[in-house]
Coordinates of C-alpha atoms and ligand atoms in Angstrom, one line a residue:
X1 CA -120.1 -32.4 -26.3
X2 CA -121.5 -35.7 -27.4
X3 CA -123.4 -35.6 -30.7
X4 CA -124.6 -38.6 -32.7
X5 CA -122.7 -38.9 -36.0
X6 CA -124.2 -39.0 -39.4
X7 CA -125.7 -42.4 -39.7
X8 CA -123.2 -45.1 -40.3
X9 CA -120.5 -42.9 -41.9
X10 CA -117.1 -42.5 -40.3
X11 CA -114.9 -39.4 -40.7
X12 CA -112.8 -39.8 -43.9
X13 CA -115.2 -42.1 -45.7
X14 CA -115.8 -40.9 -49.2
X15 CA -118.5 -42.5 -51.3
X16 CA -116.5 -41.8 -54.5
X17 CA -113.6 -43.7 -53.1
X18 CA -115.8 -46.5 -52.0
X19 CA -117.1 -46.8 -55.6
X20 CA -113.5 -46.8 -57.0
X21 CA -112.5 -49.6 -54.7
X22 CA -115.5 -51.6 -55.8
X23 CA -114.6 -51.1 -59.5
X24 CA -111.0 -52.1 -58.8
X25 CA -112.1 -55.3 -57.1
X26 CA -114.6 -56.0 -59.9
X27 CA -111.9 -55.6 -62.6
X28 CA -109.6 -58.1 -60.8
X29 CA -112.5 -60.5 -60.3
X30 CA -113.7 -60.2 -63.9
X31 CA -110.3 -61.2 -65.2
X32 CA -110.0 -64.3 -63.0
X33 CA -113.7 -65.3 -63.4
X34 CA -113.7 -65.0 -67.1
X35 CA -110.5 -67.0 -67.4
X36 CA -111.7 -69.6 -64.9
X37 CA -114.9 -70.1 -66.8
X38 CA -113.0 -70.5 -70.0
X39 CA -110.5 -72.8 -68.3
X40 CA -113.4 -75.0 -67.1
X41 CA -114.7 -75.2 -70.6
X42 CA -111.3 -76.3 -71.8
X43 CA -111.1 -78.9 -69.1
X44 CA -114.4 -80.4 -70.3
X45 CA -113.0 -80.4 -73.8
X46 CA -109.8 -82.1 -72.7
X47 CA -111.8 -84.8 -70.9
X48 CA -113.9 -85.4 -74.1
X49 CA -110.8 -85.5 -76.2
X50 CA -109.1 -87.9 -73.8
X51 CA -112.1 -90.3 -73.6
X52 CA -113.3 -90.3 -77.2
X53 CA -111.3 -90.8 -80.4
X54 CA -109.9 -87.4 -81.4
X55 CA -109.9 -86.6 -85.1
X56 CA -106.8 -84.4 -85.3
X57 CA -103.4 -83.5 -83.8
X58 CA -103.8 -84.4 -80.1
X59 CA -100.3 -83.1 -79.2
X60 CA -101.1 -79.6 -80.6
X61 CA -104.5 -79.7 -78.7
X62 CA -102.8 -80.6 -75.4
X63 CA -100.2 -77.9 -75.9
X64 CA -103.0 -75.4 -76.3
X65 CA -104.6 -76.8 -73.1
X66 CA -101.4 -76.3 -71.2
X67 CA -101.2 -72.8 -72.5
X68 CA -104.8 -72.1 -71.2
X69 CA -103.9 -73.5 -67.8
X70 CA -100.8 -71.3 -67.6
X71 CA -102.8 -68.3 -68.5
X72 CA -105.5 -69.2 -65.9
X73 CA -102.9 -69.6 -63.2
X74 CA -101.4 -66.3 -64.1
X75 CA -104.8 -64.5 -63.9
X76 CA -105.2 -65.9 -60.4
X77 CA -101.8 -64.9 -59.1
X78 CA -101.3 -61.5 -60.8
X79 CA -102.9 -58.5 -59.0
X80 CA -104.5 -57.0 -62.1
X81 CA -105.9 -54.0 -60.3
X82 CA -102.4 -52.7 -59.8
X83 CA -101.3 -53.1 -63.4
X84 CA -102.3 -50.8 -66.3
X85 CA -105.6 -51.9 -67.9
X86 CA -104.2 -52.5 -71.4
X87 CA -102.0 -55.3 -70.0
X88 CA -105.1 -57.2 -69.0
X89 CA -105.9 -57.5 -72.8
X90 CA -103.0 -60.0 -73.0
X91 CA -105.1 -62.6 -71.3
X92 CA -108.0 -62.8 -73.9
X93 CA -105.5 -62.4 -76.8
X94 CA -103.4 -65.4 -75.5
X95 CA -106.7 -67.3 -75.1
X96 CA -107.4 -66.5 -78.8
X97 CA -104.0 -67.9 -79.6
X98 CA -104.7 -71.1 -77.6
X99 CA -108.1 -71.6 -79.2
X100 CA -106.4 -71.1 -82.7
X101 CA -104.0 -73.9 -81.8
X102 CA -107.0 -76.1 -80.9
X103 CA -108.8 -75.2 -84.1
X104 CA -105.6 -76.0 -86.1
X105 CA -105.3 -79.3 -84.2
X106 CA -108.8 -80.4 -85.3
X107 CA -110.4 -78.0 -87.8
X108 CA -113.7 -80.0 -88.2
X109 CA -114.6 -80.5 -84.5
X110 CA -115.9 -76.9 -84.0
X111 CA -113.4 -76.1 -81.2
X112 CA -113.3 -72.6 -82.7
X113 CA -116.6 -72.0 -80.9
X114 CA -114.5 -71.4 -77.8
X115 CA -113.6 -68.0 -79.4
X116 CA -116.9 -66.8 -78.0
X117 CA -115.2 -66.4 -74.6
X118 CA -112.7 -63.8 -75.7
X119 CA -115.2 -62.3 -78.1
X120 CA -117.4 -61.5 -75.1
X121 CA -114.6 -60.5 -72.8
X122 CA -112.8 -58.0 -75.1
X123 CA -115.6 -55.6 -75.8
X124 CA -116.9 -55.8 -72.2
X125 CA -113.5 -54.8 -70.8
X126 CA -112.0 -52.6 -73.6
X127 CA -114.9 -51.0 -75.3
X128 CA -114.9 -50.2 -79.1
X129 CA -111.2 -51.1 -79.3
X130 CA -111.8 -54.5 -77.7
X131 CA -114.9 -55.0 -80.0
X132 CA -113.1 -54.1 -83.3
X133 CA -109.7 -55.6 -82.3
X134 CA -111.2 -58.8 -81.0
X135 CA -113.5 -59.3 -84.1
X136 CA -110.7 -58.5 -86.6
X137 CA -108.3 -60.9 -84.8
X138 CA -110.8 -63.8 -84.4
X139 CA -112.5 -63.5 -87.8
X140 CA -109.1 -63.0 -89.5
X141 CA -107.6 -66.0 -87.8
X142 CA -110.7 -68.1 -88.4
X143 CA -110.7 -67.3 -92.2
X144 CA -107.0 -67.9 -92.4
X145 CA -107.3 -71.3 -90.7
X146 CA -110.1 -72.2 -93.2
X147 CA -107.9 -71.3 -96.0
X148 CA -105.0 -73.2 -94.6
X149 CA -106.7 -76.3 -93.4
X150 CA -109.9 -76.9 -95.3
X151 CA -109.4 -79.2 -98.2
X152 CA -113.0 -79.1 -99.4
X153 CA -115.2 -76.2 -100.6
X154 CA -116.4 -74.1 -97.6
X155 CA -120.2 -74.4 -97.1
X156 CA -122.9 -72.6 -95.0
X157 CA -121.8 -74.2 -91.7
X158 CA -118.2 -73.1 -92.2
X159 CA -119.2 -69.5 -92.1
X160 CA -121.9 -69.8 -89.4
X161 CA -119.3 -69.1 -86.7
X162 CA -118.5 -65.6 -88.0
X163 CA -122.0 -64.1 -87.6
X164 CA -122.4 -65.8 -84.2
X165 CA -119.2 -64.4 -82.9
X166 CA -120.0 -60.9 -84.3
X167 CA -123.5 -61.0 -82.7
X168 CA -122.3 -62.2 -79.3
X169 CA -119.4 -59.7 -79.3
X170 CA -121.8 -56.8 -80.3
X171 CA -124.3 -57.7 -77.6
X172 CA -121.5 -57.9 -75.0
X173 CA -120.3 -54.4 -76.1
X174 CA -123.8 -52.9 -75.7
X175 CA -124.3 -54.5 -72.3
X176 CA -121.0 -53.2 -71.2
X177 CA -121.9 -49.7 -72.4
X178 CA -125.1 -49.8 -70.4
X179 CA -123.2 -50.9 -67.4
X180 CA -120.7 -48.1 -67.9
X181 CA -123.6 -45.5 -68.1
X182 CA -125.0 -46.9 -64.9
X183 CA -121.6 -46.7 -63.3
X184 CA -121.3 -43.0 -64.3
X185 CA -124.7 -42.4 -62.7
X186 CA -123.6 -44.1 -59.6
X187 CA -120.4 -42.1 -59.5
X188 CA -122.4 -38.9 -59.8
X189 CA -124.8 -39.9 -57.1
X190 CA -121.9 -40.9 -54.9
X191 CA -120.3 -37.5 -55.4
X192 CA -123.5 -35.7 -54.6
X193 CA -123.9 -37.9 -51.5
X194 CA -120.3 -37.0 -50.5
X195 CA -120.9 -33.3 -50.7
X196 CA -124.2 -33.6 -48.8
X197 CA -122.4 -35.6 -46.1
X198 CA -119.6 -33.1 -45.9
X199 CA -122.1 -30.2 -45.5
X200 CA -124.0 -32.1 -42.8
X201 CA -120.7 -32.8 -41.0
X202 CA -119.8 -29.1 -41.2
X203 CA -123.2 -28.0 -39.9
X204 CA -123.0 -30.5 -37.1
X205 CA -119.6 -29.1 -36.2
X206 CA -120.9 -25.5 -36.2
X207 CA -123.9 -26.4 -34.0
X208 CA -121.5 -28.3 -31.6
X209 CA -119.2 -25.3 -31.4
X210 CA -122.0 -22.8 -30.9
X211 CA -123.6 -24.9 -28.2
X212 CA -120.3 -25.3 -26.4
X213 CA -119.6 -21.6 -26.6
X214 CA -122.8 -20.4 -24.9
X215 CA -123.1 -20.2 -21.1
X216 CA -126.4 -21.8 -20.7
X217 CA -126.9 -25.6 -20.4
X218 CA -128.6 -27.4 -23.2
X219 CA -129.7 -31.1 -23.2
X220 CA -131.6 -33.0 -25.9
X221 CA -134.1 -35.5 -24.6
X222 CA -135.1 -38.2 -27.1
X223 CA -138.7 -39.5 -27.5
X224 CA -137.8 -42.6 -25.4
X225 CA -136.5 -40.4 -22.5
X226 CA -132.8 -40.9 -23.1
X227 CA -130.5 -37.9 -23.2
X228 CA -128.7 -37.8 -26.6
X229 CA -126.8 -34.6 -26.3
X230 CA -125.5 -32.3 -23.5
X231 CA -123.3 -29.2 -24.1
X232 CA -120.3 -28.3 -22.0
X233 CA -122.1 -25.5 -20.1
X234 CA -124.7 -28.1 -18.9
X235 CA -121.9 -30.3 -17.5
X236 CA -120.2 -27.3 -15.9
X237 CA -123.5 -26.2 -14.3
X238 CA -124.2 -29.7 -13.0
X239 CA -120.8 -29.7 -11.3
X240 CA -121.5 -26.5 -9.5
X241 CA -124.7 -27.9 -7.9
X242 CA -124.5 -29.0 -4.3
X243 CA -124.8 -32.8 -3.8
X244 CA -128.1 -34.2 -2.6
X245 CA -128.2 -34.9 1.1
X246 CA -129.5 -38.5 1.8
X247 CA -133.2 -38.9 2.2
X248 CA -134.2 -35.3 1.6
X249 CA -134.9 -33.4 -1.6
X250 CA -132.1 -30.9 -2.3
X251 CA -134.3 -28.8 -4.6
X252 CA -136.5 -25.8 -3.5
X253 CA -138.9 -23.6 -5.1
X254 CA -138.3 -20.0 -6.1
X255 CA -138.6 -18.8 -2.5
X256 CA -135.6 -21.0 -1.6
X257 CA -137.3 -22.7 1.3
X258 CA -140.3 -24.7 0.0
X259 CA -139.1 -28.1 -1.2
X260 CA -140.0 -29.0 -4.7
X261 CA -142.7 -31.8 -4.5
X262 CA -141.9 -35.3 -5.8
X263 CA -141.8 -35.4 -9.6
X264 CA -141.6 -31.6 -9.8
X265 CA -138.0 -31.2 -10.8
X266 CA -137.6 -29.6 -14.3
X267 CA -136.0 -32.8 -15.8
X268 CA -138.8 -35.0 -14.4
X269 CA -141.5 -32.6 -15.8
X270 CA -139.7 -32.5 -19.2
X271 CA -139.6 -36.3 -19.3
X272 CA -143.3 -36.4 -18.6
X273 CA -143.8 -34.4 -21.8
X274 CA -144.4 -31.0 -20.2
X275 CA -143.3 -27.8 -21.7
X276 CA -142.5 -24.8 -19.5
X277 CA -140.7 -21.5 -19.3
X278 CA -138.2 -20.3 -16.6
X279 CA -138.9 -22.7 -13.8
X280 CA -136.7 -21.4 -11.0
X281 CA -135.3 -24.1 -8.7
X282 CA -132.8 -23.6 -5.8
X283 CA -130.6 -26.6 -5.5
X284 CA -129.0 -27.4 -2.1
X285 CA -130.1 -26.5 1.5
X286 CA -130.8 -22.8 1.9
X287 CA -127.4 -21.2 2.6
X288 CA -124.3 -20.0 0.9
X289 CA -123.8 -23.0 -1.3
X290 CA -127.3 -23.3 -2.8
X291 CA -127.6 -22.4 -6.5
X292 CA -130.6 -21.1 -8.4
X293 CA -131.4 -22.4 -11.9
X294 CA -133.9 -21.1 -14.3
X295 CA -135.0 -24.0 -16.5
X296 CA -137.1 -24.1 -19.6
X297 CA -138.4 -27.1 -21.6
X298 CA -139.4 -26.9 -25.3
X299 CA -141.1 -29.8 -27.1
X300 CA -139.7 -30.8 -30.5
X301 CA -141.7 -32.0 -33.5
X302 CA -140.5 -34.2 -36.3
X303 CA -141.1 -33.3 -40.0
X304 CA -144.5 -35.0 -39.8
X305 CA -145.5 -33.0 -36.8
X306 CA -145.1 -36.0 -34.4
X307 CA -143.5 -36.0 -31.0
X308 CA -139.7 -35.8 -31.3
X309 CA -138.5 -35.3 -27.7
X310 CA -137.6 -32.1 -26.0
X311 CA -134.8 -29.6 -25.3
X312 CA -134.0 -28.5 -21.8
X313 CA -132.3 -25.1 -21.3
X314 CA -130.9 -24.1 -17.9
X315 CA -129.3 -20.9 -16.7
X316 CA -127.6 -20.1 -13.4
X317 CA -129.6 -17.3 -11.8
X318 CA -128.0 -17.5 -8.3
X319 CA -126.1 -14.1 -8.7
X320 CA -129.1 -12.2 -10.1
X321 CA -131.6 -13.6 -7.5
X322 CA -129.2 -12.9 -4.6
X323 CA -128.7 -9.4 -5.8
X324 CA -132.4 -8.8 -6.1
X325 CA -133.0 -10.2 -2.7
X326 CA -130.3 -8.0 -1.2
X327 CA -131.6 -4.9 -2.9
X328 CA -135.2 -5.5 -1.7
X329 CA -134.0 -6.2 1.8
X330 CA -132.0 -3.0 1.8
X331 CA -134.8 -0.9 0.4
X332 CA -137.3 -2.3 2.9
X333 CA -135.1 -1.8 5.9
X334 CA -134.0 1.8 4.9
X335 CA -137.6 2.9 4.3
X336 CA -138.7 1.3 7.6
X337 CA -135.9 3.2 9.3
X338 CA -136.9 6.5 7.6
X339 CA -140.6 6.2 8.4
X340 CA -140.3 6.4 12.2
X341 CA -138.4 9.7 12.5
X342 CA -140.4 11.2 9.6
X343 CA -143.7 10.4 11.4
X344 CA -142.3 12.1 14.5
X345 CA -141.2 15.2 12.6
X346 CA -144.6 15.5 11.0
X347 CA -146.3 15.1 14.4
X348 CA -144.2 17.9 16.0
X349 CA -144.7 20.2 13.0
X350 CA -148.5 19.6 13.4
X351 CA -148.3 20.5 17.1
X352 CA -146.4 23.7 16.4
X353 CA -148.8 24.8 13.6
X354 CA -151.8 24.2 15.9
X355 CA -150.2 26.5 18.5
X356 CA -151.9 29.9 18.3
X357 CA -148.8 31.7 19.7
X358 CA -146.6 31.3 16.6
X359 CA -146.6 34.2 14.1
X360 CA -148.3 33.9 10.8
X361 CA -145.0 34.2 8.8
X362 CA -143.6 31.2 10.7
X363 CA -146.8 29.2 10.2
X364 CA -146.6 29.6 6.4
X365 CA -143.0 28.3 6.4
X366 CA -143.9 25.4 8.7
X367 CA -146.8 24.5 6.4
X368 CA -144.3 24.3 3.5
X369 CA -142.1 22.1 5.7
X370 CA -145.1 19.9 6.6
X371 CA -146.0 19.5 2.9
X372 CA -142.5 18.4 2.0
X373 CA -142.3 16.0 5.0
X374 CA -145.6 14.5 3.9
X375 CA -144.3 14.1 0.4
X376 CA -141.2 12.4 1.8
X377 CA -143.4 10.1 3.8
X378 CA -145.4 9.3 0.7
X379 CA -142.2 8.4 -1.2
X380 CA -141.0 6.2 1.7
X381 CA -144.4 4.5 1.8
X382 CA -144.2 3.9 -2.0
X383 CA -140.7 2.4 -1.8
X384 CA -141.8 0.1 1.0
X385 CA -144.9 -1.0 -0.8
X386 CA -142.9 -1.7 -4.0
X387 CA -140.2 -3.7 -2.2
X388 CA -140.9 -7.3 -2.7
X389 CA -139.5 -8.0 0.7
X390 CA -142.5 -6.2 2.2
X391 CA -145.9 -7.8 2.5
X392 CA -147.4 -5.9 -0.4
X393 CA -150.5 -8.1 -0.4
X394 CA -151.3 -6.8 3.1
X395 CA -150.3 -3.2 2.4
X396 CA -152.4 -3.1 -0.7
X397 CA -155.5 -4.6 0.9
X398 CA -158.3 -2.3 -0.4
X399 CA -161.7 -1.4 1.1
X400 CA -163.8 -0.7 -1.9
X401 CA -167.1 1.1 -1.8
X402 CA -169.5 2.8 -4.3
X403 CA -167.8 6.1 -4.9
X404 CA -168.3 9.1 -7.2
X405 CA -165.3 9.0 -9.5
X406 CA -165.9 12.5 -10.9
X407 CA -165.7 13.9 -7.4
X408 CA -162.4 12.1 -6.8
X409 CA -161.0 13.5 -10.0
X410 CA -162.2 17.0 -9.3
X411 CA -160.7 16.9 -5.8
X412 CA -157.4 15.6 -7.1
X413 CA -157.2 18.3 -9.7
X414 CA -158.0 20.9 -7.1
X415 CA -155.2 19.8 -4.8
X416 CA -152.7 19.8 -7.6
X417 CA -153.8 23.2 -9.0
X418 CA -150.9 25.0 -7.3
X419 CA -148.3 22.7 -8.8
X420 CA -150.0 23.1 -12.2
X421 CA -149.9 26.9 -11.9
X422 CA -146.2 26.8 -11.1
X423 CA -145.7 25.0 -14.5
X424 CA -148.3 27.2 -16.2
X425 CA -150.2 24.0 -17.0
X426 CA -154.0 24.2 -17.1
X427 CA -156.6 21.5 -16.4
X428 CA -159.4 20.6 -18.8
X429 CA -162.2 19.0 -16.9
X430 CA -164.9 19.2 -19.5
X431 CA -164.8 15.4 -20.1
X432 CA -166.0 14.6 -16.5
X433 CA -169.3 12.8 -16.8
X434 CA -171.3 11.6 -13.8
X435 CA -169.6 8.2 -13.0
X436 CA -169.6 5.8 -10.1
X437 CA -167.2 3.0 -9.4
X438 CA -166.7 0.3 -6.9
X439 CA -163.4 1.3 -5.5
X440 CA -161.3 2.4 -2.5
X441 CA -161.5 6.2 -2.6
X442 CA -158.2 6.7 -0.8
X443 CA -156.3 4.2 -2.8
X444 CA -157.8 5.5 -6.1
X445 CA -156.8 9.0 -5.1
X446 CA -153.2 7.8 -4.9
X447 CA -153.5 6.5 -8.5
X448 CA -155.1 9.7 -9.8
X449 CA -152.7 12.0 -8.0
X450 CA -149.9 10.1 -9.5
X451 CA -151.3 10.3 -13.0
X452 CA -152.2 14.0 -12.8
X453 CA -148.9 15.0 -11.2
X454 CA -147.0 13.1 -13.9
X455 CA -149.2 14.9 -16.4
X456 CA -147.9 18.2 -15.0
X457 CA -144.4 17.1 -14.3
X458 CA -143.8 15.7 -17.8
X459 CA -145.7 18.4 -19.6
X460 CA -144.4 21.5 -21.4
X461 CA -144.8 25.0 -20.1
X462 CA -148.3 26.2 -20.9
X463 CA -149.5 22.7 -21.6
X464 CA -152.9 21.1 -20.8
X465 CA -153.9 18.1 -18.7
X466 CA -157.2 16.7 -19.8
X467 CA -159.1 14.7 -17.1
X468 CA -162.3 12.8 -17.9
X469 CA -164.4 9.8 -16.8
X470 CA -167.4 7.9 -18.1
X471 CA -169.3 4.6 -17.4
X472 CA -169.8 1.9 -20.0
X473 CA -171.8 -1.0 -18.6
X474 CA -169.7 -2.9 -16.1
X475 CA -166.7 -0.6 -16.5
X476 CA -165.9 2.9 -15.4
X477 CA -163.2 4.6 -17.4
X478 CA -160.9 7.4 -16.2
X479 CA -158.7 9.3 -18.7
X480 CA -155.7 11.5 -17.9
X481 CA -154.1 13.0 -21.0
X482 CA -151.2 15.5 -21.2
X483 CA -149.6 17.5 -24.0
X484 CA -146.1 16.9 -22.8
X485 CA -142.9 15.2 -23.8
X486 CA -144.5 11.7 -24.4
X487 CA -142.5 8.5 -24.7
X488 CA -141.2 6.2 -27.4
X489 CA -142.8 2.8 -27.7
X490 CA -139.8 1.1 -26.0
X491 CA -140.0 3.5 -23.1
X492 CA -143.7 3.0 -22.7
X493 CA -143.1 -0.8 -22.6
X494 CA -141.3 -0.7 -19.3
X495 CA -143.5 2.0 -17.7
X496 CA -145.2 -0.1 -15.1
X497 CA -142.0 -1.8 -13.8
X498 CA -140.7 -0.8 -10.4
X499 CA -137.9 1.8 -10.4
X500 CA -138.4 2.4 -14.1
X501 CA -137.6 5.9 -15.4
X502 CA -137.3 6.8 -19.1
X503 CA -133.7 7.3 -20.3
X504 CA -134.5 10.9 -21.4
X505 CA -136.0 11.7 -18.0
X506 CA -133.1 10.4 -16.0
X507 CA -130.8 12.9 -17.6
X508 CA -133.3 15.7 -17.5
X509 CA -133.0 16.5 -13.8
X510 CA -136.8 15.9 -13.3
X511 CA -137.1 14.3 -9.9
X512 CA -138.9 10.9 -9.4
X513 CA -138.5 7.4 -8.0
X514 CA -140.0 5.4 -10.9
X515 CA -142.4 3.7 -8.4
X516 CA -145.6 5.7 -8.8
X517 CA -146.9 3.9 -11.9
X518 CA -145.9 0.4 -10.6
X519 CA -147.8 1.0 -7.4
X520 CA -150.8 2.6 -9.4
X521 CA -151.0 -0.5 -11.5
X522 CA -151.0 -2.8 -8.4
X523 CA -153.8 -0.7 -6.9
X524 CA -155.9 -0.7 -10.0
X525 CA -155.5 -4.4 -10.5
X526 CA -156.3 -5.0 -6.9
X527 CA -159.7 -3.5 -7.8
X528 CA -160.1 -5.9 -10.6
X529 CA -159.4 -3.3 -13.2
X530 CA -156.4 -2.3 -15.4
X531 CA -154.4 0.7 -16.5
X532 CA -153.0 1.3 -20.0
X533 CA -151.0 4.0 -21.8
X534 CA -150.7 5.4 -25.3
X535 CA -147.9 7.9 -25.8
X536 CA -146.2 9.7 -28.7
X537 CA -142.9 11.6 -28.3
X538 CA -143.3 15.3 -28.2
X539 CA -147.2 15.0 -28.5
X540 CA -148.1 13.6 -25.1
X541 CA -149.4 10.6 -23.2
X542 CA -152.9 9.3 -22.4
X543 CA -153.4 7.0 -19.4
X544 CA -156.7 5.1 -19.2
X545 CA -157.8 3.4 -16.0
X546 CA -160.6 0.8 -16.1
X547 CA -162.5 0.0 -12.9
X548 CA -165.5 -2.1 -12.0
X549 CA -168.5 0.2 -12.0
X550 CA -170.5 -1.9 -9.5
X551 CA -169.8 -4.4 -6.7
X552 CA -171.2 -7.2 -8.9
X553 CA -168.8 -6.2 -11.7
X554 CA -165.9 -6.3 -9.2
X555 CA -166.0 -10.1 -8.5
X556 CA -163.9 -12.0 -7.8
X557 CA -162.7 -10.5 -4.6
X558 CA -160.0 -8.0 -5.3
X559 CA -156.6 -8.7 -4.0
X560 CA -153.1 -7.9 -5.3
X561 CA -150.9 -10.9 -5.6
X562 CA -147.5 -10.7 -4.0
X563 CA -145.0 -9.8 -6.6
X564 CA -143.2 -13.2 -6.6
X565 CA -146.5 -14.9 -7.0
X566 CA -147.5 -12.7 -9.9
X567 CA -144.2 -13.3 -11.7
X568 CA -144.5 -17.0 -11.2
X569 CA -148.0 -17.1 -12.5
X570 CA -147.0 -15.3 -15.6
X571 CA -144.3 -17.8 -16.5
X572 CA -145.2 -21.1 -15.1
X573 CA -148.0 -22.9 -13.3
X574 CA -145.8 -25.7 -12.0
X575 CA -143.3 -25.7 -9.3
X576 CA -142.4 -22.1 -9.2
Ligands
ADP1 P1 -141.6 9.0 -11.4 O1 -142.5 9.9 -12.1 O2 -141.5 9.2 -9.9 O3 -140.3 8.8 -12.1 P2 -143.6 7.0 -12.3 O4 -143.7 5.6 -12.0 O5 -144.8 7.8 -12.0 O6 -142.3 7.5 -11.5 O7 -143.2 7.2 -13.8 C1 -142.2 6.4 -14.3 C2 -141.6 7.0 -15.5 O8 -142.5 7.0 -16.6 C3 -141.2 8.4 -15.4 O9 -139.9 8.5 -14.9 C4 -141.2 8.9 -16.8 O10 -140.1 8.5 -17.5 C5 -142.4 8.1 -17.4 N1 -143.6 8.8 -17.4 C6 -144.6 8.7 -16.5 N2 -145.7 9.5 -16.8 C7 -145.4 10.1 -17.9 C8 -146.0 11.1 -18.7 N3 -147.2 11.5 -18.4 N4 -145.3 11.6 -19.8 C9 -144.1 11.1 -20.1 N5 -143.4 10.2 -19.4 C10 -144.0 9.7 -18.3

């Protein structure tokens, strides 16, 4: 995976080492620069001595000059940074010797002033030892030369050199101490920077490893539209996509056949600054090779809340979508196949029941067979309606009218009384208030039958199903409450999904398809209403249905969106 490195730093760079290198170079340069400076002063002195009458021993003076030149040459040639530091002290000490020779050559010319050079150098490079050693050496030598050479009484000017050299040396010592303190600070900061850099590098490595380990593609789009990072999964996914055929768009919407309009590809949308969730695109002409990707784009913000580009996440959904499609097709075709013979069975049972010649005992049995066949037909119709391959929008077209809801509820309870008796469950209808709604009576009955029969089915023996209704302005409310097994919050969350059955119910042996509530919600929503649930384990569940109370309250025209359309609307308004 390509990841931009930490600004300007290469692996292995250590700020502490960089500082050490700078200090080494500085030491080497200080030795040669100091000596060169001193050498230059000596050259000027030599020129003066050569061009003007020299009051003293010229031979001794030139011998000293030669010594200075030799020392200067050595400082240039010798790699001081590789030698132990104390050896470097030899240079200023030899300079002091050379200056002493000059002072001895002509004690009255003030050549001793040149001692200022080593007096500055020694404390700057060797601290207290340099300061004390240098001063003791220079002052000692100076006083000795006065004693040896001066034939007259020493006066004020004779001793002036000593305080000057002491002051200059002390000031050099203090300046060097300040510089050393600053260097220590710099060292500390360099160490901190080094640790921070190391941490950043480690984090960068972890992020890289994590991103390369996941099986969804991730790319980072910068503010200027360039792609600065792509993980391995992204590259892998790209390679699985079929190549674009010339002239035509290889990308299709979620249905797999409608081409994605120009500029509607996820990357194009992300580059335009859009954020979206789960845009599904089929790449490649419909057929075996086409691949479905679910792509999401998230906008990123910088620390000031400004625009900082985006991240695009893609996942291969081909397997899942193909499996869903296959399941829906199978469900749709099986239920279609079952419907025809079942309708025939029902027709013939009806004919036989209507025949006066059959005995009463056989009629009762045939009526049981008819009820069960009708129930089977109902289940088949449910499965067909729930299958997304079927035209649910057509099947769920409703014909609403102004109906008496209390009547519908009472009739539903009556028809389910037998089943309730079998479970020793009683109905409480005291909450039925006069209520009208603008609804399709037949469709609504399907919903209420389902809610009441669930209230019986998932109740305890001897439990109660409370049924009520009321009107509140534009809304009519229906309530179905049971005293049964109830559900946990997690179970209730998936309740309205197709084929959903709570885990505890699956293993309990209670029969069901997990379709009733999904279809009920579709029907209620088709009316412009909604259905909600509150449930507590071992206490019971309460289902509440809201419907428009009048035609005016029902607007806009009720219609159930096909499932694909509904899912798309909930995730993305773009190309899906
Ligand atoms: P079915 O009853 O055929 O399984 P439904 O769609 O009507 O299908 O219900 C789906 C699931 O919701 C049930 O399997 C059950 O787990 C749970 N459920 C529905 N109604 C109730 C209820 N009144 N009390 C407890 N659980 C319920």
